[in-house]
CSV table of C-alpha atoms and ligand atoms in Angstrom, one decimal:
chain,number,residue,atom,x,y,z
A,30,MET,CA,74.4,172.8,115.9
A,31,ASN,CA,77.7,171.9,114.7
A,32,SER,CA,79.2,172.4,111.8
A,33,ARG,CA,79.8,168.4,110.6
A,34,ARG,CA,75.5,167.9,111.5
A,35,LYS,CA,75.0,171.1,109.3
A,36,PHE,CA,76.8,169.7,107.0
A,37,LEU,CA,75.8,166.3,106.9
A,38,GLN,CA,71.7,167.8,106.6
A,39,ASN,CA,72.8,169.9,103.7
A,40,THR,CA,74.0,167.3,101.8
A,41,ALA,CA,73.1,163.8,99.4
A,42,LEU,CA,75.3,162.4,101.7
A,43,GLY,CA,74.0,163.1,104.9
A,44,GLY,CA,71.2,161.7,103.3
A,45,MET,CA,72.3,157.7,102.9
A,46,LEU,CA,74.6,158.6,106.4
A,47,ALA,CA,70.8,158.8,108.0
A,48,GLY,CA,69.1,156.5,106.0
A,49,SER,CA,72.1,153.7,107.0
A,50,SER,CA,72.1,154.9,111.2
A,51,ASP,CA,68.5,153.6,110.7
A,52,PHE,CA,69.5,150.6,109.5
A,53,TRP,CA,72.5,150.7,111.9
A,54,ILE,CA,69.7,151.3,115.1
A,55,ARG,CA,67.7,148.7,113.9
A,56,GLN,CA,69.5,146.2,113.2
A,57,ALA,CA,71.0,146.7,116.7
A,58,ALA,CA,67.8,146.6,118.4
A,59,GLN,CA,67.8,143.6,117.4
A,60,PHE,CA,70.4,141.6,119.1
A,61,ASP,CA,69.5,144.5,122.8
A,62,ARG,CA,65.9,142.6,123.3
A,63,PRO,CA,65.9,140.9,126.4
A,64,GLU,CA,67.7,137.2,125.6
A,65,LYS,CA,64.3,134.5,126.4
A,66,ASN,CA,64.9,133.0,129.4
A,67,ALA,CA,67.9,134.7,130.2
A,68,PHE,CA,67.3,135.0,134.3
A,69,PRO,CA,68.0,133.6,136.1
A,70,VAL,CA,72.2,133.3,135.1
A,71,VAL,CA,75.1,133.1,136.7
A,72,ILE,CA,79.0,133.2,135.6
A,73,ALA,CA,82.3,132.2,137.2
A,74,THR,CA,86.2,131.8,136.1
A,75,TRP,CA,87.3,128.4,136.0
A,76,GLY,CA,85.8,125.2,134.8
A,77,PRO,CA,86.5,123.4,138.5
A,78,ASN,CA,83.9,125.7,139.3
A,79,LEU,CA,80.4,124.1,138.6
A,80,LYS,CA,80.1,122.9,141.9
A,81,ALA,CA,80.4,127.1,142.8
A,82,ASN,CA,77.9,127.3,140.2
A,83,GLU,CA,75.5,124.7,141.3
A,84,ALA,CA,75.4,126.5,144.8
A,85,ALA,CA,74.6,129.9,143.4
A,86,TRP,CA,71.8,128.1,141.2
A,87,GLU,CA,70.5,125.9,144.2
A,88,VAL,CA,69.8,130.2,145.7
A,89,LEU,CA,68.9,131.0,142.6
A,90,SER,CA,66.3,128.8,141.4
A,91,ASN,CA,64.5,129.5,144.3
A,92,GLY,CA,63.8,133.0,143.8
A,93,GLY,CA,66.4,134.4,146.2
A,94,ARG,CA,68.4,137.2,145.6
A,95,ALA,CA,71.9,137.5,143.5
A,96,LEU,CA,73.9,138.6,146.3
A,97,ASP,CA,73.4,135.3,148.3
A,98,ALA,CA,74.1,133.4,145.5
A,99,VAL,CA,77.2,134.9,144.6
A,100,GLU,CA,79.0,134.4,148.2
A,101,ALA,CA,77.2,131.1,148.7
A,102,GLY,CA,78.7,129.8,145.3
A,103,VAL,CA,82.3,131.5,145.5
A,104,LYS,CA,82.2,129.9,149.6
A,105,VAL,CA,82.4,126.1,147.7
A,106,PRO,CA,86.5,126.9,146.7
A,107,GLU,CA,86.8,128.3,149.6
A,108,ALA,CA,85.7,125.8,151.9
A,109,ASN,CA,87.4,123.1,149.1
A,110,PRO,CA,90.8,122.3,150.4
A,111,ARG,CA,91.9,121.5,147.3
A,112,ASP,CA,91.3,124.3,145.8
A,113,SER,CA,95.6,125.4,145.7
A,114,SER,CA,94.1,129.6,145.2
A,115,VAL,CA,91.5,130.1,147.0
A,116,GLY,CA,90.9,129.9,151.3
A,117,TYR,CA,91.5,127.0,152.9
A,118,GLY,CA,93.9,124.9,150.8
A,119,GLY,CA,95.3,127.6,149.3
A,120,PHE,CA,99.0,127.9,148.7
A,121,PRO,CA,100.6,130.1,150.9
A,122,ASP,CA,103.0,133.6,151.2
A,123,ARG,CA,106.7,133.0,150.3
A,124,GLU,CA,106.8,133.2,154.6
A,125,GLY,CA,104.0,130.2,154.6
A,126,HIS,CA,101.4,131.9,156.1
A,127,VAL,CA,97.9,132.0,154.0
A,128,THR,CA,96.4,135.4,153.9
A,129,LEU,CA,93.0,135.9,151.3
A,130,ASP,CA,91.7,138.7,149.5
A,131,ALA,CA,88.2,138.8,148.4
A,132,CYS,CA,84.9,141.2,147.8
A,133,ILE,CA,82.1,141.5,147.2
A,134,MET,CA,79.2,143.8,145.9
A,135,ASP,CA,75.7,144.0,145.8
A,136,GLU,CA,72.6,145.7,142.8
A,137,PHE,CA,72.5,148.9,144.9
A,138,GLY,CA,76.3,149.8,144.5
A,139,ASN,CA,76.9,148.9,147.8
A,140,ALA,CA,80.9,147.1,148.2
A,141,GLY,CA,82.8,145.6,150.5
A,142,SER,CA,86.2,143.8,150.8
A,143,VAL,CA,89.0,142.0,152.6
A,144,SER,CA,92.2,141.7,152.4
A,145,PHE,CA,95.6,140.1,153.6
A,146,LEU,CA,94.0,138.1,155.7
A,147,GLU,CA,94.5,135.4,157.7
A,148,ASN,CA,92.9,132.5,159.6
A,149,ILE,CA,89.3,132.5,158.4
A,150,LYS,CA,88.4,130.2,156.6
A,151,HIS,CA,85.3,132.2,153.9
A,152,PRO,CA,86.9,136.1,153.3
A,153,ILE,CA,84.0,136.9,151.1
A,154,SER,CA,81.4,136.0,154.0
A,155,VAL,CA,83.9,138.6,156.3
A,156,ALA,CA,84.2,140.8,153.3
A,157,ARG,CA,80.0,141.1,153.2
A,158,ARG,CA,80.1,142.0,156.7
A,159,VAL,CA,82.6,144.8,155.9
A,160,MET,CA,79.7,146.0,153.6
A,161,GLU,CA,76.7,145.7,155.2
A,162,LYS,CA,78.1,146.5,159.5
A,163,THR,CA,80.8,149.8,159.0
A,164,PRO,CA,80.7,152.6,157.1
A,165,HIS,CA,84.2,151.2,154.8
A,166,VAL,CA,84.4,149.1,151.7
A,167,MET,CA,87.5,147.8,153.3
A,168,LEU,CA,89.6,146.1,156.3
A,169,SER,CA,92.5,144.3,155.5
A,170,GLY,CA,95.2,142.5,157.7
A,171,GLU,CA,95.3,142.5,161.5
A,172,GLY,CA,91.9,144.9,161.2
A,173,ALA,CA,89.7,143.0,159.1
A,174,LEU,CA,90.7,140.2,161.4
A,175,GLN,CA,90.0,141.6,164.8
A,176,PHE,CA,86.5,142.3,162.7
A,177,ALA,CA,86.1,138.6,161.3
A,178,LEU,CA,86.7,137.2,165.1
A,179,SER,CA,84.4,140.1,166.1
A,180,GLU,CA,81.9,139.1,164.4
A,181,GLY,CA,81.7,135.2,165.2
A,182,PHE,CA,84.4,133.6,162.2
A,183,PRO,CA,86.3,131.1,164.0
A,184,LYS,CA,89.2,131.9,163.7
A,185,GLU,CA,90.8,128.2,161.7
A,186,GLU,CA,94.5,126.9,160.3
A,187,LEU,CA,94.1,126.9,156.9
A,188,LEU,CA,97.7,125.6,155.6
A,189,THR,CA,96.5,121.9,154.3
A,190,ASP,CA,99.6,119.6,154.3
A,191,LYS,CA,99.3,119.7,150.7
A,192,ALA,CA,99.8,123.6,150.5
A,193,ARG,CA,103.0,123.3,153.4
A,194,GLN,CA,104.6,120.7,151.3
A,195,ALA,CA,104.1,122.5,148.3
A,196,TRP,CA,106.3,125.9,150.2
A,197,GLU,CA,108.4,123.8,151.0
A,198,GLU,CA,108.9,122.4,147.3
A,199,TRP,CA,109.3,125.7,146.7
A,200,LYS,CA,111.7,126.6,149.2
A,201,ILE,CA,114.5,124.6,148.0
A,202,GLU,CA,115.2,127.1,145.4
A,203,SER,CA,113.5,129.8,146.7
A,204,ASN,CA,113.2,131.5,143.0
A,205,TYR,CA,110.3,134.5,143.6
A,206,LYS,CA,109.1,135.1,140.7
A,207,PRO,CA,106.2,136.9,140.9
A,208,LYS,CA,104.2,135.8,137.6
A,209,ILE,CA,102.0,133.3,137.0
A,210,ASN,CA,101.6,130.6,134.6
A,211,VAL,CA,99.1,130.1,132.2
A,212,GLU,CA,96.6,127.4,133.1
A,213,ARG,CA,96.8,126.1,136.8
A,214,HIS,CA,95.1,128.7,138.7
A,215,ASP,CA,91.5,128.8,139.7
A,216,THR,CA,90.8,132.5,141.3
A,217,ILE,CA,87.2,132.4,141.8
A,218,GLY,CA,85.0,135.5,140.5
A,219,MET,CA,81.2,135.4,139.9
A,220,VAL,CA,78.4,137.3,138.9
A,221,ALA,CA,74.7,136.6,138.9
A,222,ILE,CA,71.6,138.2,138.1
A,223,ASP,CA,68.4,137.1,139.5
A,224,ALA,CA,65.3,136.2,138.4
A,225,GLN,CA,64.6,140.1,139.3
A,226,GLN,CA,67.1,141.3,137.0
A,227,ARG,CA,69.1,142.3,140.2
A,228,ILE,CA,73.3,141.7,139.4
A,229,ALA,CA,75.9,140.8,142.5
A,230,GLY,CA,79.0,139.9,142.2
A,231,ALA,CA,81.7,138.4,144.5
A,232,CYS,CA,85.5,137.5,143.6
A,233,THR,CA,87.6,135.9,146.3
A,234,THR,CA,91.5,134.0,146.2
A,235,SER,CA,94.1,133.6,148.1
A,236,GLY,CA,97.0,135.5,145.5
A,237,LEU,CA,99.5,134.5,143.9
A,238,ALA,CA,101.6,131.4,145.6
A,239,PHE,CA,104.5,132.1,146.9
A,240,LYS,CA,104.3,135.7,147.4
A,241,MET,CA,106.0,138.7,148.8
A,242,ARG,CA,104.4,138.9,152.7
A,243,GLY,CA,101.3,141.6,152.8
A,244,ARG,CA,101.7,141.5,148.8
A,245,VAL,CA,96.9,141.9,148.3
A,246,GLY,CA,96.0,141.5,143.8
A,247,ASP,CA,93.3,142.4,142.1
A,248,SER,CA,90.7,140.3,143.8
A,249,PRO,CA,89.8,142.3,146.4
A,250,VAL,CA,89.8,145.8,144.9
A,251,ILE,CA,86.4,146.9,143.6
A,252,GLY,CA,87.4,148.0,140.5
A,253,ALA,CA,89.8,145.3,139.5
A,254,GLY,CA,89.1,141.7,140.3
A,255,MET,CA,85.3,142.1,140.4
A,256,PHE,CA,83.0,145.6,139.2
A,257,VAL,CA,79.1,145.6,139.3
A,258,ASP,CA,76.7,148.2,138.2
A,259,ASN,CA,72.9,147.2,138.2
A,260,GLU,CA,72.0,148.8,135.0
A,261,VAL,CA,74.4,147.5,133.1
A,262,GLY,CA,75.9,144.8,134.3
A,263,GLY,CA,78.8,142.9,135.9
A,264,ALA,CA,82.7,141.7,135.7
A,265,ALA,CA,85.2,139.8,137.1
A,266,ALA,CA,88.9,139.1,136.9
A,267,THR,CA,91.5,136.6,137.7
A,268,GLY,CA,95.6,136.0,136.3
A,269,LEU,CA,98.0,138.2,137.6
A,270,GLY,CA,97.0,140.7,140.0
A,271,GLU,CA,99.4,143.5,139.1
A,272,LEU,CA,97.8,143.6,135.1
A,273,VAL,CA,94.4,143.5,136.6
A,274,LEU,CA,94.9,146.5,139.1
A,275,ARG,CA,97.1,148.5,136.4
A,276,THR,CA,94.0,149.2,133.9
A,277,LEU,CA,91.2,148.2,136.7
A,278,GLY,CA,89.8,146.0,134.2
A,279,SER,CA,86.5,144.6,135.9
A,280,PHE,CA,85.9,148.9,135.6
A,281,LEU,CA,87.0,149.6,132.0
A,282,VAL,CA,84.5,146.5,131.0
A,283,VAL,CA,81.6,147.7,132.7
A,284,GLU,CA,81.9,151.2,131.5
A,285,GLU,CA,82.5,149.5,128.1
A,286,MET,CA,79.3,147.4,128.4
A,287,ARG,CA,77.9,150.9,129.9
A,288,ARG,CA,78.8,152.9,126.2
A,289,GLY,CA,76.6,150.0,124.2
A,290,ALA,CA,79.7,146.6,123.7
A,291,HIS,CA,78.8,143.4,123.7
A,292,PRO,CA,80.2,141.3,127.0
A,293,GLN,CA,82.0,139.6,124.8
A,294,LYS,CA,83.4,142.9,122.8
A,295,ALA,CA,84.0,144.3,126.5
A,296,VAL,CA,86.4,141.6,128.0
A,297,GLU,CA,88.0,141.4,124.6
A,298,LYS,CA,88.7,145.1,124.9
A,299,ALA,CA,89.9,145.0,128.7
A,300,ILE,CA,92.2,141.9,127.4
A,301,ARG,CA,93.4,144.1,124.4
A,302,ARG,CA,94.5,147.0,126.5
A,303,ILE,CA,96.6,144.7,129.1
A,304,VAL,CA,98.3,143.3,125.8
A,305,GLN,CA,99.3,146.4,124.6
A,306,LYS,CA,100.2,148.2,127.4
A,307,TYR,CA,102.2,145.4,128.8
A,308,PRO,CA,103.6,143.7,126.0
A,309,LYS,CA,106.2,142.1,127.5
A,310,GLU,CA,104.2,141.2,130.6
A,311,VAL,CA,102.1,139.3,128.7
A,312,GLU,CA,104.2,137.0,127.2
A,313,GLU,CA,104.5,134.9,130.1
A,314,ASN,CA,101.3,135.5,132.1
A,315,GLN,CA,97.3,134.5,131.8
A,316,VAL,CA,94.6,137.5,132.4
A,317,GLY,CA,91.3,136.3,132.0
A,318,PHE,CA,88.0,138.5,132.3
A,319,ILE,CA,83.9,137.3,132.4
A,320,ALA,CA,80.9,139.6,131.9
A,321,LEU,CA,77.4,139.3,132.5
A,322,ASP,CA,75.2,142.1,131.6
A,323,LYS,CA,72.0,143.5,131.9
A,324,LYS,CA,70.6,141.8,129.1
A,325,GLY,CA,71.7,138.2,130.5
A,326,ARG,CA,74.7,137.7,127.4
A,327,HIS,CA,78.0,137.1,128.3
A,328,GLY,CA,81.2,137.1,127.8
A,329,ALA,CA,84.3,135.1,128.3
A,330,PHE,CA,88.5,135.9,127.2
A,331,GLY,CA,91.7,135.5,128.2
A,332,ILE,CA,95.2,136.9,127.1
A,333,HIS,CA,96.1,132.7,126.2
A,334,LYS,CA,94.6,129.5,125.3
A,335,GLY,CA,93.2,127.6,128.7
A,336,PHE,CA,91.2,129.8,130.8
A,337,ASN,CA,88.0,129.1,130.3
A,338,TYR,CA,84.8,129.7,132.8
A,339,VAL,CA,81.1,128.2,133.5
A,340,LEU,CA,78.1,129.6,132.7
A,341,TYR,CA,74.8,128.4,134.2
A,342,GLN,CA,71.3,129.8,132.2
A,343,ARG,CA,68.2,128.4,131.2
A,344,ASN,CA,68.8,124.7,133.1
A,345,GLU,CA,72.2,123.7,131.9
A,346,ASN,CA,75.3,124.6,133.5
A,347,ARG,CA,78.2,124.0,131.2
A,348,VAL,CA,81.5,124.8,131.6
A,349,TYR,CA,82.9,127.0,128.2
A,350,GLU,CA,86.6,127.2,126.8
A,351,ALA,CA,86.9,130.7,126.0
A,352,GLY,CA,88.6,133.2,123.7
A,353,ASN,CA,91.9,134.6,123.4
A,354,VAL,CA,94.6,136.7,122.4
A,355,LEU,CA,97.6,135.5,122.4
A,356,GLY,CA,96.7,131.3,121.5
B,409,LIG,C1,96.2,138.0,142.3
B,409,LIG,N1,93.9,137.9,140.4
B,409,LIG,O1,95.7,137.6,143.7
B,409,LIG,C2,94.8,136.6,142.0
B,409,LIG,C3,95.5,135.3,141.3
B,409,LIG,C4,94.2,135.1,140.2
B,409,LIG,O2,93.6,132.6,140.2
B,409,LIG,O3,93.6,134.9,139.9
B,409,LIG,N2,94.3,133.3,140.6
B,409,LIG,O4,96.7,138.6,141.3
């Protein structure tokens, strides 16, 4: 027996602490009871993604699998030409090519991902095929494209007139600033739990606008842009990928929940870690996390004001403002 335990057992203080810890365990159990009608549930980054949640809900409310729900959900912004951060209509790299990153995880801990993929409208579905049809987790660039074509995905031009125009305007100054503004971006990260309490997650993006050719962010990296552990919960990230990659943010959130943290506390921890480690870079850059735990509780938090998210639970699909650390 370690000496501290021995000491506590042999003292009045030990008796008091034992009593008080029972109190806290009872207290925690009260909060930890499964939420009523918590399932199914789906959460996604950014307010404009209500429609993505709807598509996921369609699957979930019909008794479908969380994996199918998140794939269907994130395909909505991937196909939307007005969404300049995801899939078709995404802003190109600084050489004018739209290059896409995406990843997906299922309830068994299987994972699939594509990075630096061009000319395929639904990178999330290619990521799923990587997971289901290859012994690998990630395919990149030309190889990812070849694989997608061999799987029957059509090759498409993803650069819309609007995105081309934005790029032409950017080229006038060609000011290379690999930073992300605080409010105007909407990579979608999504986590869902179905009626059978299976958890899945997905994340998809065109990455930073006018990025260096070949730059890959956090979104396709398992544990950075998204992570799911069916025993614990799931998390996803949006914002400046470099900050999320260096801290393996989504993994950190899930591990915090594994240690017993409420999802809200877990996302706050991951954001504070970034702020503490990179105080200069966070001044002008946003990162936001969303999380769901196995009990159906959620959390969301950003570095700056302006990060919002969508939650569909108990038949209600709503946009919520997330808290933030820097205002
Ligand atoms: C990236 N995390 O490539 C992505 C960008 C993003 O909303 O989230 N945009 O770094």
